[in-house]
Short mmCIF file of C-alpha atoms in Angstrom, two decimals:
data_model
loop_
_atom_site.label_atom_id
_atom_site.label_comp_id
_atom_site.label_asym_id
_atom_site.label_seq_id
_atom_site.Cartn_x
_atom_site.Cartn_y
_atom_site.Cartn_z
CA MET A 270 115.99 98.83 105.33
CA CYS A 271 112.85 98.14 107.32
CA LEU A 272 113.67 94.94 109.16
CA LYS A 273 110.78 95.64 111.51
CA GLY A 274 108.32 95.46 108.61
CA TRP A 275 109.89 92.27 107.26
CA PHE A 276 109.73 90.52 110.62
CA THR A 277 106.19 91.81 111.21
CA LEU A 278 105.04 90.43 107.87
CA LYS A 279 106.62 87.04 108.51
CA LYS A 280 105.12 86.90 111.99
CA LEU A 281 101.67 87.73 110.66
CA GLN A 282 101.98 85.11 107.93
CA ARG A 283 102.81 82.43 110.49
CA ALA A 284 100.46 83.36 113.26
CA ILE A 285 97.39 85.23 111.98
CA PRO A 286 94.56 83.74 114.00
CA ALA A 287 91.20 82.96 112.49
CA PRO A 288 88.55 85.43 113.66
CA VAL A 289 86.78 84.41 116.83
CA GLN A 290 83.47 84.70 115.02
CA PRO A 291 84.33 84.34 111.33
CA VAL A 292 82.12 86.23 108.94
CA ARG A 293 81.58 84.23 105.77
CA ILE A 294 79.65 84.91 102.61
CA ASP A 295 76.14 83.72 103.25
CA TRP A 296 74.60 83.13 99.85
CA SER A 297 71.18 82.72 101.47
CA HIS A 298 71.13 86.49 102.04
CA ARG A 299 68.98 88.18 99.47
CA TYR A 300 70.31 91.70 99.94
CA LEU A 301 72.90 92.72 97.34
CA ALA A 302 74.62 96.09 97.63
CA THR A 303 75.21 97.99 94.40
CA ASN A 304 78.58 99.27 93.23
CA THR A 305 77.36 102.78 94.00
CA GLN A 306 76.60 101.76 97.57
CA LEU A 307 80.00 100.08 97.82
CA LYS A 308 81.75 103.31 96.81
CA GLU A 309 79.74 105.16 99.44
CA LEU A 310 80.81 102.61 102.06
CA LEU A 311 84.43 102.93 101.00
CA ALA A 312 84.20 106.71 101.30
CA ARG A 313 82.56 106.51 104.72
CA ARG A 314 84.41 103.64 106.39
CA ILE A 315 87.77 103.23 104.64
CA SER A 316 88.73 106.69 103.37
CA PRO A 317 88.88 108.43 106.78
CA ILE A 318 91.41 105.84 107.96
CA LEU A 319 93.61 106.16 104.89
CA GLU A 320 93.26 109.91 104.48
CA ALA A 321 94.64 110.28 108.01
CA GLU A 322 97.76 108.55 106.65
CA GLY A 323 98.12 110.89 103.68
CA TYR A 324 96.16 109.00 101.03
CA GLN A 325 93.74 110.64 98.62
CA TYR A 326 90.58 108.77 97.58
CA ASP A 327 89.73 108.84 93.87
CA GLY A 328 86.02 108.32 94.53
CA GLU A 329 86.11 104.87 92.97
CA TYR A 330 88.25 101.99 94.24
CA ARG A 331 91.69 103.52 94.78
CA TRP A 332 93.67 105.54 97.33
CA ILE A 333 96.93 107.26 96.39
CA ARG A 334 99.68 108.90 98.41
CA PRO A 335 101.94 111.75 97.20
CA TRP A 336 105.15 111.11 95.28
CA GLU A 337 108.30 110.42 97.24
CA ASN A 338 111.55 109.64 95.42
CA HIS A 339 109.79 108.75 92.15
CA SER A 340 107.31 106.34 93.80
CA ARG A 341 103.96 106.50 95.53
CA ARG A 342 101.82 104.07 97.47
CA VAL A 343 98.54 102.87 96.00
CA ILE A 344 95.80 100.86 97.71
CA GLN A 345 93.10 99.40 95.51
CA VAL A 346 89.92 97.36 95.73
CA ARG A 347 89.65 94.51 93.27
CA LEU A 348 86.11 93.38 92.51
CA LEU A 349 85.76 89.60 92.31
CA LYS A 350 83.30 87.33 90.59
CA GLY A 351 80.37 86.55 92.84
CA ALA A 352 79.82 90.13 94.06
CA GLY A 353 82.78 90.52 96.38
CA GLY A 354 86.19 92.10 96.58
CA GLU A 355 89.62 92.23 98.17
CA PHE A 356 92.38 94.77 98.73
CA ALA A 357 95.72 95.22 96.99
CA TRP A 358 98.78 97.10 98.23
CA GLY A 359 101.32 98.43 95.79
CA TRP A 360 103.67 101.03 94.38
CA CYS A 361 103.45 103.24 91.32
CA PHE A 362 106.60 104.72 89.71
CA ASP A 363 106.95 107.82 87.57
CA PHE A 364 109.67 106.27 85.38
CA VAL A 365 107.96 102.99 84.38
CA PRO A 366 106.12 103.14 81.01
CA VAL A 367 103.26 100.64 81.15
CA PRO A 368 102.39 98.86 77.86
CA GLN A 369 98.82 99.67 76.80
CA ASN A 370 96.32 98.92 74.03
CA ALA A 371 97.18 95.25 73.51
CA CYS A 372 100.89 96.17 73.79
CA LYS A 373 100.71 98.54 70.83
CA GLY A 374 101.86 101.51 72.89
CA TYR A 375 102.62 102.64 76.43
CA ARG A 376 101.84 105.38 78.89
CA PHE A 377 103.25 106.71 82.13
CA GLN A 378 101.08 106.76 85.24
CA ARG A 379 102.19 110.04 86.75
CA THR A 380 98.92 111.82 87.52
CA ASP A 381 96.43 111.21 90.30
CA LYS A 382 93.93 110.04 87.69
CA SER A 383 96.28 107.62 85.93
CA ALA A 384 98.14 106.29 89.01
CA ASP A 385 97.82 102.51 89.24
CA LEU A 386 99.40 99.42 90.74
CA GLN A 387 102.76 98.53 89.20
CA LEU A 388 104.59 96.51 91.86
CA PHE A 389 101.95 95.08 94.19
CA SER A 390 100.48 92.21 96.18
CA TRP A 391 96.91 91.22 96.77
CA THR A 392 96.19 90.44 100.40
CA ARG A 393 95.82 86.76 99.53
CA ASP A 394 99.41 86.80 98.21
CA LEU A 395 100.61 87.71 101.70
CA LEU A 396 98.97 84.71 103.32
CA SER A 397 101.37 81.80 103.55
CA GLN A 398 99.78 79.65 106.25
CA LYS A 399 97.53 77.06 104.64
CA GLU A 400 95.06 76.93 107.50
CA ILE A 401 94.32 80.64 107.08
CA ASP A 402 91.10 80.99 105.10
CA SER A 403 91.60 83.59 102.38
CA GLN A 404 87.86 84.25 102.41
CA GLU A 405 88.38 86.03 105.72
CA TYR A 406 90.25 88.65 103.68
CA GLN A 407 87.51 89.13 101.10
CA PHE A 408 84.31 91.09 101.52
CA SER A 409 80.93 90.35 99.99
CA LEU A 410 78.21 92.61 98.66
CA PHE A 411 75.68 90.05 99.84
CA GLY A 412 74.30 90.47 103.35
CA ALA A 413 71.27 90.58 105.56
CA ASP A 414 71.16 94.33 104.89
CA LEU A 415 73.47 97.23 104.05
CA ASN A 416 74.70 97.45 107.65
CA ASN A 417 75.75 93.81 107.47
CA VAL A 418 77.70 94.45 104.26
CA GLU A 419 79.33 97.51 105.82
CA GLU A 420 80.35 95.58 108.93
CA ARG A 421 82.05 92.85 106.92
CA LEU A 422 83.81 95.38 104.69
CA SER A 423 85.23 97.15 107.73
CA GLN A 424 86.36 93.89 109.34
CA VAL A 425 88.06 92.66 106.17
CA PHE A 426 89.85 95.96 105.66
CA GLN A 427 91.16 96.12 109.23
CA ARG A 428 92.33 92.53 108.99
CA SER A 429 93.97 93.06 105.58
CA LYS A 430 95.59 96.35 106.56
CA LEU A 431 97.85 94.63 109.06
CA LEU A 432 99.41 92.68 106.21
CA GLY A 433 99.41 95.63 103.81
CA ASP A 434 101.16 97.96 106.26
CA ALA A 435 103.84 95.35 106.97
CA TRP A 436 104.36 94.78 103.23
CA PHE A 437 104.75 98.51 102.59
CA CYS A 438 107.26 98.79 105.41
CA ALA A 439 109.21 95.82 104.06
CA THR A 440 109.41 97.41 100.58
CA GLN A 441 109.87 101.06 101.44
CA SER A 442 113.43 101.58 100.16
CA PRO A 443 114.54 101.39 96.50
CA GLU A 444 116.71 98.35 97.20
CA LEU A 445 113.84 96.56 98.92
CA LEU A 446 111.53 97.40 96.03
CA LEU A 447 114.00 95.83 93.63
CA ALA A 448 114.31 92.76 95.86
CA GLU A 449 110.51 92.39 95.91
CA ALA A 450 110.28 92.75 92.13
CA MET A 451 112.99 90.14 91.66
CA LYS A 452 111.28 87.78 94.10
CA GLN A 453 107.92 88.15 92.39
CA SER A 454 109.64 87.53 89.04
CA GLN A 455 110.45 84.02 90.23
CA THR A 456 106.86 83.11 91.06
CA LYS A 457 103.86 82.55 88.84
CA ASN A 458 101.39 85.40 88.99
CA TYR A 459 99.18 87.39 86.66
CA HIS A 460 100.32 90.88 87.62
CA TRP A 461 100.46 93.57 84.97
CA PRO A 462 102.91 95.06 84.43
CA ALA A 463 104.93 91.91 85.07
CA PRO A 464 107.31 92.07 88.06
CA ALA A 465 110.23 91.15 85.76
CA TYR A 466 109.42 94.18 83.59
CA VAL A 467 109.25 96.50 86.62
CA ALA A 468 112.52 95.02 87.93
CA ALA A 469 114.28 95.99 84.69
CA PHE A 470 113.33 99.65 85.10
CA LEU A 471 114.16 99.62 88.80
CA LEU A 472 117.62 98.32 87.98
CA SER A 473 118.15 101.19 85.55
CA ALA A 474 116.82 103.77 88.01
CA LEU A 475 119.19 102.40 90.65
CA GLY A 476 122.21 102.93 88.43
CA ARG A 477 122.39 99.53 86.74
CA PRO A 478 121.00 100.28 83.24
CA GLU A 479 123.02 97.60 81.45
CA GLU A 480 121.62 94.90 83.72
CA GLY A 481 118.17 96.42 83.37
CA LEU A 482 118.43 96.33 79.59
CA GLN A 483 119.48 92.68 79.72
CA ARG A 484 116.50 91.76 81.89
CA LEU A 485 114.17 93.77 79.68
CA GLY A 486 115.38 91.70 76.72
CA ILE A 487 114.62 88.49 78.60
CA TRP A 488 111.11 89.79 79.30
CA PHE A 489 110.67 90.67 75.61
CA ASP A 490 111.47 87.05 74.72
CA ARG A 491 108.54 85.94 76.89
CA GLU A 492 106.13 88.46 75.34
CA PRO A 493 106.10 87.85 71.56
CA GLN A 494 103.15 90.21 71.08
CA ILE A 495 105.40 93.22 71.72
CA SER A 496 106.29 94.76 68.37
CA ASP A 497 109.87 95.60 67.44
CA GLU A 498 108.88 99.26 67.30
CA LEU A 499 107.53 99.23 70.85
CA LYS A 500 110.56 97.28 72.09
CA GLU A 501 112.85 100.01 70.81
CA LYS A 502 110.74 102.73 72.45
CA LEU A 503 110.80 100.89 75.79
CA ARG A 504 114.57 100.40 75.57
CA LYS A 505 114.97 104.16 75.09
CA GLN A 506 112.73 104.88 78.10
CA LEU A 507 114.78 102.47 80.20
CA GLY A 508 117.90 104.39 79.23
CA LYS A 509 116.27 107.72 80.06
CA CYS A 510 115.44 106.63 83.61
CA ALA A 511 119.00 105.48 84.35
CA ASN A 512 120.13 106.66 87.80
CA VAL A 513 117.00 108.76 88.49
CA ILE A 514 116.59 107.31 91.97
CA MET A 515 120.31 107.59 92.72
CA ASP A 516 120.35 111.19 91.51
CA ASP A 517 117.35 112.05 93.66
CA LEU A 518 119.07 110.55 96.69
CA GLY A 519 122.24 112.45 95.91
CA VAL A 520 124.26 109.25 95.53
CA GLU A 521 127.45 109.66 93.49
CA LYS A 522 127.73 107.28 90.56
#
């Protein structure tokens, strides 16, 4: 249990200072970087930092670490309306089938190409102090020139990474992951897959399949678009992943 990460995250949430010279989106700037240029900036300024920590860049907007006990870390850029973006920090699991195609089917996200956020937080979700301006954690593709865009991107990433690293540390064990999924299940968000859905599979993987099945049923009740056929398939997958984390850790059931 990473108490250090939990306390670090709480401390950052309470006391993150506003930048001495805040960099805001200046809509008077006429220069607009393209998505291709953004990917080049990410490869040049962000990837070396993350690759030194074991991440692999997919050449687009995502960095992925190797599997460890059925989970892997994923960092992702989310493009926002208005030509900007922010960072997300999350986990991907090899035992969670993610509903796809308007909930007509599902797929696992086990390869480097398919890996995606399953249990995650956007940087803005980690900001709890009202006086903290969330725009300081978003970058813009507008700027005086490309160097200006690159400077802001680097500043936003360094600022956001403090929160992301603390969040990863505070969720690095299976029990902490389950606690985070349960906590997110109690709050309104638009994450997909839903935290309540992920929590059901985590419960099964941690040796509590009956409880996981019960919570999966509750989630089904909230998602009427899921067909009976798909529900049955997902129930079977939940049963198949029972105890996988416990088995990998060598914990006797």
